[in-house]
């Protein structure tokens, strides 16, 4: 549940701040709405959510290194999942996968980041960090 919460924070904060203050479009051909400002604010949102999960809602019992890896995994893998499904929609020449959630790319837009992030986090949790210090 913690992972899903953090991925949704990434998506929501990135979307809101990307719409409000976003000017630098990062992947205009794949996903024209994605901005550098949205990505940066999403990273800050994840950091604030991790701090919240350590303090007020103490469900995370991780080190600073583990938190950093979690932040980077969600930020990179979550956004790659979103870009992958946006690219798939462009290649199929469809705007949305469904019309269940108006204003979104369909119900799959709520899960594309999760579908991509969870396997990476599973590998890190079960097999350790693939980093040799």
PDB file of C-alpha atoms in Angstrom:
ATOM      1  CA  UNK A   1       0.000   0.000   0.000  1.00  0.00           C
ATOM      2  CA  UNK A   2       2.901   2.330   0.755  1.00  0.00           C
ATOM      3  CA  UNK A   3       4.316   1.862  -2.719  1.00  0.00           C
ATOM      4  CA  UNK A   4       0.949   2.525  -4.351  1.00  0.00           C
ATOM      5  CA  UNK A   5       0.545   5.656  -2.230  1.00  0.00           C
ATOM      6  CA  UNK A   6       3.995   6.958  -3.224  1.00  0.00           C
ATOM      7  CA  UNK A   7       3.410   6.241  -6.920  1.00  0.00           C
ATOM      8  CA  UNK A   8       0.072   8.063  -6.784  1.00  0.00           C
ATOM      9  CA  UNK A   9       1.761  11.027  -5.057  1.00  0.00           C
ATOM     10  CA  UNK A  10       4.273  11.058  -7.925  1.00  0.00           C
ATOM     11  CA  UNK A  11       1.499  11.051 -10.549  1.00  0.00           C
ATOM     12  CA  UNK A  12      -0.766  13.545  -8.822  1.00  0.00           C
ATOM     13  CA  UNK A  13       1.853  16.108  -7.793  1.00  0.00           C
ATOM     14  CA  UNK A  14       3.552  15.884 -11.197  1.00  0.00           C
ATOM     15  CA  UNK A  15       0.222  16.394 -12.974  1.00  0.00           C
ATOM     16  CA  UNK A  16      -0.948  19.321 -10.824  1.00  0.00           C
ATOM     17  CA  UNK A  17       2.316  21.269 -10.839  1.00  0.00           C
ATOM     18  CA  UNK A  18       3.073  20.369 -14.445  1.00  0.00           C
ATOM     19  CA  UNK A  19      -0.249  21.955 -15.441  1.00  0.00           C
ATOM     20  CA  UNK A  20       0.177  24.989 -13.167  1.00  0.00           C
ATOM     21  CA  UNK A  21       3.828  25.944 -13.643  1.00  0.00           C
ATOM     22  CA  UNK A  22       5.120  23.610 -16.352  1.00  0.00           C
ATOM     23  CA  UNK A  23       6.830  25.293 -19.276  1.00  0.00           C
ATOM     24  CA  UNK A  24       9.681  22.981 -20.321  1.00  0.00           C
ATOM     25  CA  UNK A  25       8.169  20.102 -22.291  1.00  0.00           C
ATOM     26  CA  UNK A  26      10.412  17.068 -21.984  1.00  0.00           C
ATOM     27  CA  UNK A  27       8.866  14.493 -24.357  1.00  0.00           C
ATOM     28  CA  UNK A  28       6.621  16.509 -26.701  1.00  0.00           C
ATOM     29  CA  UNK A  29       6.158  13.741 -29.290  1.00  0.00           C
ATOM     30  CA  UNK A  30       5.331  10.976 -26.795  1.00  0.00           C
ATOM     31  CA  UNK A  31       3.467  12.908 -24.121  1.00  0.00           C
ATOM     32  CA  UNK A  32       3.128  16.633 -24.813  1.00  0.00           C
ATOM     33  CA  UNK A  33       1.816  17.421 -21.326  1.00  0.00           C
ATOM     34  CA  UNK A  34       4.907  16.164 -19.463  1.00  0.00           C
ATOM     35  CA  UNK A  35       7.125  18.967 -18.203  1.00  0.00           C
ATOM     36  CA  UNK A  36      10.425  19.166 -16.382  1.00  0.00           C
ATOM     37  CA  UNK A  37       8.780  21.269 -13.691  1.00  0.00           C
ATOM     38  CA  UNK A  38       6.162  18.551 -13.161  1.00  0.00           C
ATOM     39  CA  UNK A  39       8.872  15.917 -12.762  1.00  0.00           C
ATOM     40  CA  UNK A  40      10.840  18.062 -10.300  1.00  0.00           C
ATOM     41  CA  UNK A  41       7.749  18.812  -8.215  1.00  0.00           C
ATOM     42  CA  UNK A  42       6.824  15.112  -8.266  1.00  0.00           C
ATOM     43  CA  UNK A  43      10.252  14.313  -6.817  1.00  0.00           C
ATOM     44  CA  UNK A  44       9.726  16.875  -4.073  1.00  0.00           C
ATOM     45  CA  UNK A  45       6.257  15.430  -3.444  1.00  0.00           C
ATOM     46  CA  UNK A  46       7.712  11.925  -3.041  1.00  0.00           C
ATOM     47  CA  UNK A  47      10.323  13.227  -0.609  1.00  0.00           C
ATOM     48  CA  UNK A  48       7.613  14.939   1.450  1.00  0.00           C
ATOM     49  CA  UNK A  49       5.476  11.768   1.384  1.00  0.00           C
ATOM     50  CA  UNK A  50       8.431   9.637   2.529  1.00  0.00           C
ATOM     51  CA  UNK A  51       9.033  12.070   5.404  1.00  0.00           C
ATOM     52  CA  UNK A  52       5.316  11.860   6.266  1.00  0.00           C
ATOM     53  CA  UNK A  53       5.517   8.050   6.256  1.00  0.00           C
ATOM     54  CA  UNK A  54       8.477   8.178   8.649  1.00  0.00           C
ATOM     55  CA  UNK A  55       6.959  10.681  11.091  1.00  0.00           C
ATOM     56  CA  UNK A  56       3.200  11.218  11.300  1.00  0.00           C
ATOM     57  CA  UNK A  57       2.208   7.876   9.768  1.00  0.00           C
ATOM     58  CA  UNK A  58       5.174   5.713  10.848  1.00  0.00           C
ATOM     59  CA  UNK A  59       4.908   2.821   8.400  1.00  0.00           C
ATOM     60  CA  UNK A  60       8.333   3.185   6.765  1.00  0.00           C
ATOM     61  CA  UNK A  61      11.288   1.795   8.686  1.00  0.00           C
ATOM     62  CA  UNK A  62      13.987   2.360   6.113  1.00  0.00           C
ATOM     63  CA  UNK A  63      17.392   3.969   5.970  1.00  0.00           C
ATOM     64  CA  UNK A  64      18.242   7.124   4.073  1.00  0.00           C
ATOM     65  CA  UNK A  65      19.897   5.013   1.352  1.00  0.00           C
ATOM     66  CA  UNK A  66      16.775   2.844   1.006  1.00  0.00           C
ATOM     67  CA  UNK A  67      14.591   5.956   0.884  1.00  0.00           C
ATOM     68  CA  UNK A  68      16.812   7.406  -1.846  1.00  0.00           C
ATOM     69  CA  UNK A  69      16.569   4.221  -3.907  1.00  0.00           C
ATOM     70  CA  UNK A  70      12.795   4.166  -3.400  1.00  0.00           C
ATOM     71  CA  UNK A  71      12.552   7.804  -4.510  1.00  0.00           C
ATOM     72  CA  UNK A  72      14.628   7.204  -7.635  1.00  0.00           C
ATOM     73  CA  UNK A  73      12.827   3.963  -8.483  1.00  0.00           C
ATOM     74  CA  UNK A  74       9.392   5.549  -8.298  1.00  0.00           C
ATOM     75  CA  UNK A  75      10.470   8.707 -10.062  1.00  0.00           C
ATOM     76  CA  UNK A  76      12.220   6.902 -12.922  1.00  0.00           C
ATOM     77  CA  UNK A  77      10.266   3.646 -13.285  1.00  0.00           C
ATOM     78  CA  UNK A  78       6.884   5.220 -12.596  1.00  0.00           C
ATOM     79  CA  UNK A  79       7.381   7.908 -15.188  1.00  0.00           C
ATOM     80  CA  UNK A  80       8.843   5.420 -17.668  1.00  0.00           C
ATOM     81  CA  UNK A  81       5.683   3.334 -17.301  1.00  0.00           C
ATOM     82  CA  UNK A  82       3.569   6.391 -17.969  1.00  0.00           C
ATOM     83  CA  UNK A  83       5.653   7.268 -21.041  1.00  0.00           C
ATOM     84  CA  UNK A  84       5.559   3.681 -22.304  1.00  0.00           C
ATOM     85  CA  UNK A  85       1.758   3.571 -22.253  1.00  0.00           C
ATOM     86  CA  UNK A  86       1.547   7.068 -23.775  1.00  0.00           C
ATOM     87  CA  UNK A  87       3.828   5.896 -26.571  1.00  0.00           C
ATOM     88  CA  UNK A  88       1.671   2.801 -27.041  1.00  0.00           C
ATOM     89  CA  UNK A  89      -1.431   4.985 -27.358  1.00  0.00           C
ATOM     90  CA  UNK A  90       0.331   7.185 -29.929  1.00  0.00           C
ATOM     91  CA  UNK A  91       1.404   4.143 -31.955  1.00  0.00           C
ATOM     92  CA  UNK A  92      -2.146   2.762 -31.874  1.00  0.00           C
ATOM     93  CA  UNK A  93      -3.429   6.241 -32.795  1.00  0.00           C
ATOM     94  CA  UNK A  94      -5.919   6.376 -29.934  1.00  0.00           C
ATOM     95  CA  UNK A  95      -6.344   9.199 -27.461  1.00  0.00           C
ATOM     96  CA  UNK A  96      -7.602   7.238 -24.457  1.00  0.00           C
ATOM     97  CA  UNK A  97      -7.754   3.576 -23.487  1.00  0.00           C
ATOM     98  CA  UNK A  98     -11.272   4.180 -22.135  1.00  0.00           C
ATOM     99  CA  UNK A  99     -13.654   6.963 -21.131  1.00  0.00           C
ATOM    100  CA  UNK A 100     -14.320   5.771 -17.576  1.00  0.00           C
ATOM    101  CA  UNK A 101     -12.338   8.648 -16.058  1.00  0.00           C
ATOM    102  CA  UNK A 102     -12.923  11.821 -18.101  1.00  0.00           C
ATOM    103  CA  UNK A 103      -9.817  13.949 -18.539  1.00  0.00           C
ATOM    104  CA  UNK A 104      -7.505  10.971 -18.168  1.00  0.00           C
ATOM    105  CA  UNK A 105      -6.096   8.640 -20.776  1.00  0.00           C
ATOM    106  CA  UNK A 106      -8.478   6.036 -19.426  1.00  0.00           C
ATOM    107  CA  UNK A 107      -8.486   3.875 -16.332  1.00  0.00           C
ATOM    108  CA  UNK A 108      -5.079   2.504 -17.316  1.00  0.00           C
ATOM    109  CA  UNK A 109      -3.557   5.946 -16.667  1.00  0.00           C
ATOM    110  CA  UNK A 110      -4.200   5.390 -12.957  1.00  0.00           C
ATOM    111  CA  UNK A 111      -2.206   2.149 -13.035  1.00  0.00           C
ATOM    112  CA  UNK A 112       0.517   2.475 -15.691  1.00  0.00           C
ATOM    113  CA  UNK A 113       3.074   3.874 -13.247  1.00  0.00           C
ATOM    114  CA  UNK A 114       2.224   1.202 -10.679  1.00  0.00           C
ATOM    115  CA  UNK A 115       2.515  -1.596 -13.241  1.00  0.00           C
ATOM    116  CA  UNK A 116       6.009  -0.445 -14.107  1.00  0.00           C
ATOM    117  CA  UNK A 117       7.262   0.516 -10.606  1.00  0.00           C
ATOM    118  CA  UNK A 118       6.172  -2.534  -8.631  1.00  0.00           C
ATOM    119  CA  UNK A 119       8.458  -5.072 -10.380  1.00  0.00           C
ATOM    120  CA  UNK A 120      11.504  -2.847  -9.833  1.00  0.00           C
ATOM    121  CA  UNK A 121      10.658  -2.328  -6.159  1.00  0.00           C
ATOM    122  CA  UNK A 122      10.003  -6.071  -5.767  1.00  0.00           C
ATOM    123  CA  UNK A 123      13.460  -6.881  -7.132  1.00  0.00           C
ATOM    124  CA  UNK A 124      15.115  -4.301  -4.881  1.00  0.00           C
ATOM    125  CA  UNK A 125      13.266  -5.480  -1.773  1.00  0.00           C
ATOM    126  CA  UNK A 126      13.757  -9.216  -2.372  1.00  0.00           C
ATOM    127  CA  UNK A 127      17.204  -9.294  -3.943  1.00  0.00           C
ATOM    128  CA  UNK A 128      18.806  -6.238  -2.398  1.00  0.00           C
ATOM    129  CA  UNK A 129      20.159  -3.106  -3.934  1.00  0.00           C
ATOM    130  CA  UNK A 130      21.921  -3.693  -7.249  1.00  0.00           C
ATOM    131  CA  UNK A 131      24.524  -1.181  -6.106  1.00  0.00           C
ATOM    132  CA  UNK A 132      27.985  -2.166  -4.972  1.00  0.00           C
ATOM    133  CA  UNK A 133      29.452   0.479  -2.670  1.00  0.00           C
TER     134      UNK A 133
END
